Short mmCIF file of C-alpha atoms in Angstrom, two decimals:
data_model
loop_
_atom_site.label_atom_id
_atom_site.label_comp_id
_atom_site.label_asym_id
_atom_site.label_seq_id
_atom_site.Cartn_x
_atom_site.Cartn_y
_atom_site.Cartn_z
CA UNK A 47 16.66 16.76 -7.75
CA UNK A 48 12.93 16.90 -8.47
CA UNK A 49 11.78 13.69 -9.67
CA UNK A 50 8.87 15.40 -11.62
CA UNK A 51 8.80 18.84 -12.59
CA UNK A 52 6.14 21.16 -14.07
CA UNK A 53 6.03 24.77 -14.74
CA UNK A 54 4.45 27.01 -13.95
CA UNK A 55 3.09 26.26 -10.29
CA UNK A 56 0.32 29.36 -10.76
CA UNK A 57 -0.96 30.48 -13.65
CA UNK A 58 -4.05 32.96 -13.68
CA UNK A 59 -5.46 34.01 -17.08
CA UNK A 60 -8.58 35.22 -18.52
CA UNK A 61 -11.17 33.33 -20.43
CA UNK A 62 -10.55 32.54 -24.01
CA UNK A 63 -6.70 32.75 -23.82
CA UNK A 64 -4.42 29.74 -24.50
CA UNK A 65 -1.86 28.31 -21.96
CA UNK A 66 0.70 25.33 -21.70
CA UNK A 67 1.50 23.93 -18.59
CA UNK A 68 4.86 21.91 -19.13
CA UNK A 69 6.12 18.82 -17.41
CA UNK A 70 9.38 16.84 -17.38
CA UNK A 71 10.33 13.72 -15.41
CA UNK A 72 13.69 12.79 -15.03
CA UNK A 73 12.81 9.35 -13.58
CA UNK A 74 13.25 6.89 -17.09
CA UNK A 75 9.83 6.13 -16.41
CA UNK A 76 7.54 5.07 -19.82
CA UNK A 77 4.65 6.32 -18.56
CA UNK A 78 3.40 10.40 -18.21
CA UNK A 79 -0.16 11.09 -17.00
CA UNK A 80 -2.26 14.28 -16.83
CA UNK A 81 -4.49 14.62 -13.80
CA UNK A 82 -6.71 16.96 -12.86
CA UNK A 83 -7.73 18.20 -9.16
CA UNK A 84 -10.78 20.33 -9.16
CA UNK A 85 -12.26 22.73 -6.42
CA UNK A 86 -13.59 19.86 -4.35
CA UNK A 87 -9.89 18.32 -4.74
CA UNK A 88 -11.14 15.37 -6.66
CA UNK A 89 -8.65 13.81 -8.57
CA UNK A 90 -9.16 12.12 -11.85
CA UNK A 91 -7.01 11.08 -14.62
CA UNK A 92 -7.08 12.92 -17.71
CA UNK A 93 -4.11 11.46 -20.11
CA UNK A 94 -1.87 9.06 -20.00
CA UNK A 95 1.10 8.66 -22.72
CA UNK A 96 3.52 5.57 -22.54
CA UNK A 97 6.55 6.20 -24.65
CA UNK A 98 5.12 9.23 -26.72
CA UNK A 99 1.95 7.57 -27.55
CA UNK A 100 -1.74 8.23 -26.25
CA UNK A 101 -2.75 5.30 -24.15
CA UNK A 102 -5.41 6.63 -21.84
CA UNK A 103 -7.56 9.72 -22.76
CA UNK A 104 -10.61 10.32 -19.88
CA UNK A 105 -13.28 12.10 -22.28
CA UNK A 106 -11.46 15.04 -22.12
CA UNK A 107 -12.45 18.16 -24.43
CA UNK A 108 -10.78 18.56 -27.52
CA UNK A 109 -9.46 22.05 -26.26
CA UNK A 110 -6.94 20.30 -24.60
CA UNK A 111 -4.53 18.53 -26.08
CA UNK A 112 -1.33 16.57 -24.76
CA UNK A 113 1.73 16.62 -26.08
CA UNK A 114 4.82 14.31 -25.66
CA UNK A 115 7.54 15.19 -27.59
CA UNK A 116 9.56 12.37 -25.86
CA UNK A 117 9.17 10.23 -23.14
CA UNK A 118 10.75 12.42 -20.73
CA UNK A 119 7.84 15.22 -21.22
CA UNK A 120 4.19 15.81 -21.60
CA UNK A 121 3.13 18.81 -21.68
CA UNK A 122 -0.84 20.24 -21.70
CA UNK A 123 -1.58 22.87 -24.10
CA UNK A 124 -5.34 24.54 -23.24
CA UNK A 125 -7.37 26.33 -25.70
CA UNK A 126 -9.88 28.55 -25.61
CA UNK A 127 -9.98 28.47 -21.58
CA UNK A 128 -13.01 28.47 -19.72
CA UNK A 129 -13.73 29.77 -16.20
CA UNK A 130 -14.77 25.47 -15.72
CA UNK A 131 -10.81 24.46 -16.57
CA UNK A 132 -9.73 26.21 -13.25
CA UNK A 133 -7.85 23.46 -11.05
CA UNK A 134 -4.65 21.94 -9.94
CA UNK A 135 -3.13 20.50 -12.84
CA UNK A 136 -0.67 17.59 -11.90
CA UNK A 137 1.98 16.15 -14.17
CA UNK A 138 2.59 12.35 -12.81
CA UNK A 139 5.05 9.14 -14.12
CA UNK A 140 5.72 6.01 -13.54
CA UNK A 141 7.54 2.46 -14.53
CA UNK A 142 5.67 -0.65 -14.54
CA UNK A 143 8.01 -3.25 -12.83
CA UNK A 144 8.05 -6.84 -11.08
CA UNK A 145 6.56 -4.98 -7.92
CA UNK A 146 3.57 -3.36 -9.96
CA UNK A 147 3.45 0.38 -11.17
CA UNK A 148 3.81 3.24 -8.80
CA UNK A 149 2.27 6.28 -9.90
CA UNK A 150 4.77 9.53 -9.02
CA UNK A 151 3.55 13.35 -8.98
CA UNK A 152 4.44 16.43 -9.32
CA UNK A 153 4.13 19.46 -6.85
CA UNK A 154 0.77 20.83 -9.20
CA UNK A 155 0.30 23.82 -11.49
CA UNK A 156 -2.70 25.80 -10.07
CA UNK A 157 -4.57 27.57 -12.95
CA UNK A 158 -7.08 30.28 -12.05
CA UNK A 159 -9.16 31.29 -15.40
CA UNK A 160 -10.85 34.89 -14.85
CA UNK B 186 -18.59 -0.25 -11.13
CA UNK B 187 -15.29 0.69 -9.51
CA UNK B 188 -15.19 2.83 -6.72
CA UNK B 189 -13.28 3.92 -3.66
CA UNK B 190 -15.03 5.31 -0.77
CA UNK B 191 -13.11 7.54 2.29
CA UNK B 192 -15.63 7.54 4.72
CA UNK B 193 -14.84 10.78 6.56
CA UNK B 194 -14.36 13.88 5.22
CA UNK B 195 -12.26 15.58 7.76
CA UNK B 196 -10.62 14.79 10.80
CA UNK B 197 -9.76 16.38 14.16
CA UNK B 198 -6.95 14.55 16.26
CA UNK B 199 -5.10 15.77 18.96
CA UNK B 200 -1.17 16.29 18.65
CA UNK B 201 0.24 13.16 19.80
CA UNK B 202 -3.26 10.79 19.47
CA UNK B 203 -3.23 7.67 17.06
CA UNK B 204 -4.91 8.56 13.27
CA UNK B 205 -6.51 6.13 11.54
CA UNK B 206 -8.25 6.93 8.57
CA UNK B 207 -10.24 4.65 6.57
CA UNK B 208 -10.77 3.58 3.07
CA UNK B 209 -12.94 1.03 1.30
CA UNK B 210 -13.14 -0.11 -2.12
CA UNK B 211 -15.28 -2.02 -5.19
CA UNK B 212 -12.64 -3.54 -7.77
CA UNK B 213 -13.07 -6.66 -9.88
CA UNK B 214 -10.31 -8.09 -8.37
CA UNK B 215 -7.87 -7.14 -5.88
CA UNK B 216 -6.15 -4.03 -6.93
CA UNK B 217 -2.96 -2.23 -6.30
CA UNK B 218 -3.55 -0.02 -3.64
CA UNK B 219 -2.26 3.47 -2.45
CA UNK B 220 -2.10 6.48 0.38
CA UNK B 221 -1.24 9.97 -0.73
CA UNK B 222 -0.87 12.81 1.05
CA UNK B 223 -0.97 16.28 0.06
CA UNK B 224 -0.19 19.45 2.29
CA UNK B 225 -1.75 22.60 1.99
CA UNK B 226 -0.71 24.01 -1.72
CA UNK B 227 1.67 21.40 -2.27
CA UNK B 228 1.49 18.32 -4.72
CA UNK B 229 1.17 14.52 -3.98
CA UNK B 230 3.16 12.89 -1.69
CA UNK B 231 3.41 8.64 -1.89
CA UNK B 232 2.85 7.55 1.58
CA UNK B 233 2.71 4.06 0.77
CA UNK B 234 1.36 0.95 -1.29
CA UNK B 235 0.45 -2.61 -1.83
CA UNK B 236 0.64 -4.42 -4.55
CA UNK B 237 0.96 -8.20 -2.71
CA UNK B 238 2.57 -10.22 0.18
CA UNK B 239 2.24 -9.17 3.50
CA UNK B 240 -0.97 -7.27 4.47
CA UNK B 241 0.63 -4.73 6.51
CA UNK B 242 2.96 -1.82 4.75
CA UNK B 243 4.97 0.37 6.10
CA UNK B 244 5.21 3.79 4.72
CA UNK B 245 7.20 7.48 5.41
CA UNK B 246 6.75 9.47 8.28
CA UNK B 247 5.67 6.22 10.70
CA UNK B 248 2.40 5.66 8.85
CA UNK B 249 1.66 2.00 8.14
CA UNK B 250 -1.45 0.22 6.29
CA UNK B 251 -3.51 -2.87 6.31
CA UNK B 252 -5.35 -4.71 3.34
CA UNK B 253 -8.06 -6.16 4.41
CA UNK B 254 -9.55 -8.92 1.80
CA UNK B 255 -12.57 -9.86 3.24
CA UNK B 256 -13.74 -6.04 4.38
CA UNK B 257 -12.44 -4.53 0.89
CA UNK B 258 -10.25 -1.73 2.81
CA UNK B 259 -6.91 -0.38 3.19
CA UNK B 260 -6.86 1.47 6.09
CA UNK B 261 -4.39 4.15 7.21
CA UNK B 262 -2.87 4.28 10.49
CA UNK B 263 -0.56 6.35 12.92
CA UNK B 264 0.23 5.59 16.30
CA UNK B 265 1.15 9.16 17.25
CA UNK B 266 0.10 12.19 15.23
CA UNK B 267 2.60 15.20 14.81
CA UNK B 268 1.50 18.71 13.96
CA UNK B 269 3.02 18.53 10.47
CA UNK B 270 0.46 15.53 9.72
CA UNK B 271 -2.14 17.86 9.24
CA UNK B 272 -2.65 17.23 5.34
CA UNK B 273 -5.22 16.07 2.83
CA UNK B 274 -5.19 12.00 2.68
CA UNK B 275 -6.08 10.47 -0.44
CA UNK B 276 -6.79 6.46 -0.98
CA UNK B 277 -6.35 5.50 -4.47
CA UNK B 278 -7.12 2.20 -6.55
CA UNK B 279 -5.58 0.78 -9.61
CA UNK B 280 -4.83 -2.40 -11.30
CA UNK B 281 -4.55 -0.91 -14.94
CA UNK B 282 -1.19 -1.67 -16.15
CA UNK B 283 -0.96 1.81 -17.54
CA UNK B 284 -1.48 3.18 -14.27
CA UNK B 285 -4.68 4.48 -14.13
CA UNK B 286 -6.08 5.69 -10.37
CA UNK B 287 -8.96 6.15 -9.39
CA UNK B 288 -8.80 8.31 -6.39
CA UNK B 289 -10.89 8.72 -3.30
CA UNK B 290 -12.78 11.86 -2.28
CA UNK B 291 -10.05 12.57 0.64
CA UNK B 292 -10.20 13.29 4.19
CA UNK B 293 -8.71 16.08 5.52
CA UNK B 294 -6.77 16.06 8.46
CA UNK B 295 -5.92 18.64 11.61
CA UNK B 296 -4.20 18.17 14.24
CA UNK B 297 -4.81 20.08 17.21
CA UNK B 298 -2.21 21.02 20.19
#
C-alpha cells in the first residue's frame, strides 16, 4: 500500500492552461505539505495544511492554490501555468508524536509546461 | 539565518568502498535532523533521522549517521557501497512543529564497478 499517493506522476502542458495535481495519504497523519523540486533539484516547501487548514504558505503565487478537502488530501490546483512552474511536485505528510515529526513523501508528479 | 550546507556536489565511489557524505548546518538550536534519498525519477526515500538520544542512527539499507554538536553536522555514512546506492542524497533540517524542512542542495552519488 502506498503510504502517499499523487497523481499524475507526468504531466506536460502548455503555457496558460490549468492543472491539478492530486494527493492522498492514507497514513492518519494531520499534516499535508506541498513541496516543490526545481531543475537544480532544490527542494523547498511550498504549503503546509494541518487538519484542512493553511498553516504554512512559502510566498507562493496566488496562481496556485491548495486545497484540502479533508485531512486525508491536498491537492494543488495551478493556474495560468508558466514555462517557470516546471518541476517535481511532491505531495508529503506527517504526525507530530513523542519522537518528533517525520516528514513522509510521495514518489513526485513531474510537470513539464511548454 | 538557517541554513544547511552539503559540501559536495557529487560523488564517485567505487562498488564496495565506504560513502560518507557530509552535511553541516546553522539552526537556533539543535534541530531535528534528516537523510533522504532519491533515485533517478523516483520520489523521496527516508533514510534516517534524529530527533535526540544517542548520536549515532541507524537507518535502511546499512546507512548509519552521526550528530555532531560541537561541528554542527550530521554526517552520512556507509561502510560498503552497492551499485543500487547510486542516488541523489539530501540532508534536511527542521525543528518547526509543523514540519517545515529546509533541505540541502544534495550530492549526487555514483558508484562505479
Amino acid at each position: 500500500d502506498t503510504a502517499v499517493s499523487q497523481t499524475p506522476k507526468y504531466l506536460v502542458t502548455q503555457m496558460g492552461n490549468d492543472k491539478s495535481i492530486k494527493c492522498e495519504q492514507n497514513l492518519g497523519h494531520d499534516t499535508m505539505y506541498w513541496y516543490k523540486q526545481d531543475s537544480k533539484k532544490f527542494l523547498k516547501i511550498m504549503f503546509s495544511y494541518n487538519n484542512k487548514e493553511l498553516i504554512i504558505n512559502e510566498t507562493v503565487p496566488n496562481r496556485f492554490s491548495p486545497k484540502s478537502p479533508d485531512k486525508a488530501h491536498l491537492n494543488l490546483h495551478i493556474n495560468s501555468l508558466e514555462l517557470g512552474d516546471s518541476a517535481v511536485y511532491f505531495c508529503a505528510s506527517s504526525q507530530e508524536g513523542a519522537s518528533g515529526n517525520t516528514i513522509y513523501f510521495g514518489e513526485g508528479s513531474w510537470l513539464t509546461v511548454v | 539565518a538557517q541554513s544547511v550546507t552539503q559540501p559536495d556536489i557529487h560523488i564517485t565511489v567505487s562498488e564496495g568502498a565506504s560513502l560518507e557524505l557530509r552535511c553541516n548546518y546553522s539552526y537556533g538550536a539543535t534541530p531535528y535532523l534528516f537523510w533522504y534519498v532519491q533515485s533517478p525519477g523516483q520520489g523521496l526515500q527516508l533514510l534516517l533521522k534524529y530527533f535526540s538520544g544517542d548520536t549515532l542512527v541507524q537507518g535502511i539499507k546499512g546507512f548509519e549517521a552521526e550528530f555532531k554538536r560541537s561541528q554542527s553536522s550530521f554526517n552520512l555514512r556507509k561502510p560498503s557501497v552497492h551499485w543500487s546506492d547510486a542516488a541523489e542524497y539530501f540532508c534536511a533540517v527542521g525543528r518547526d512543529s509543523w514540519g517545515k524542512l529546509q533541505f540541502g542542495a544534495g550530492t549526487q552519488v555514483v558508484v562505479t564497478p
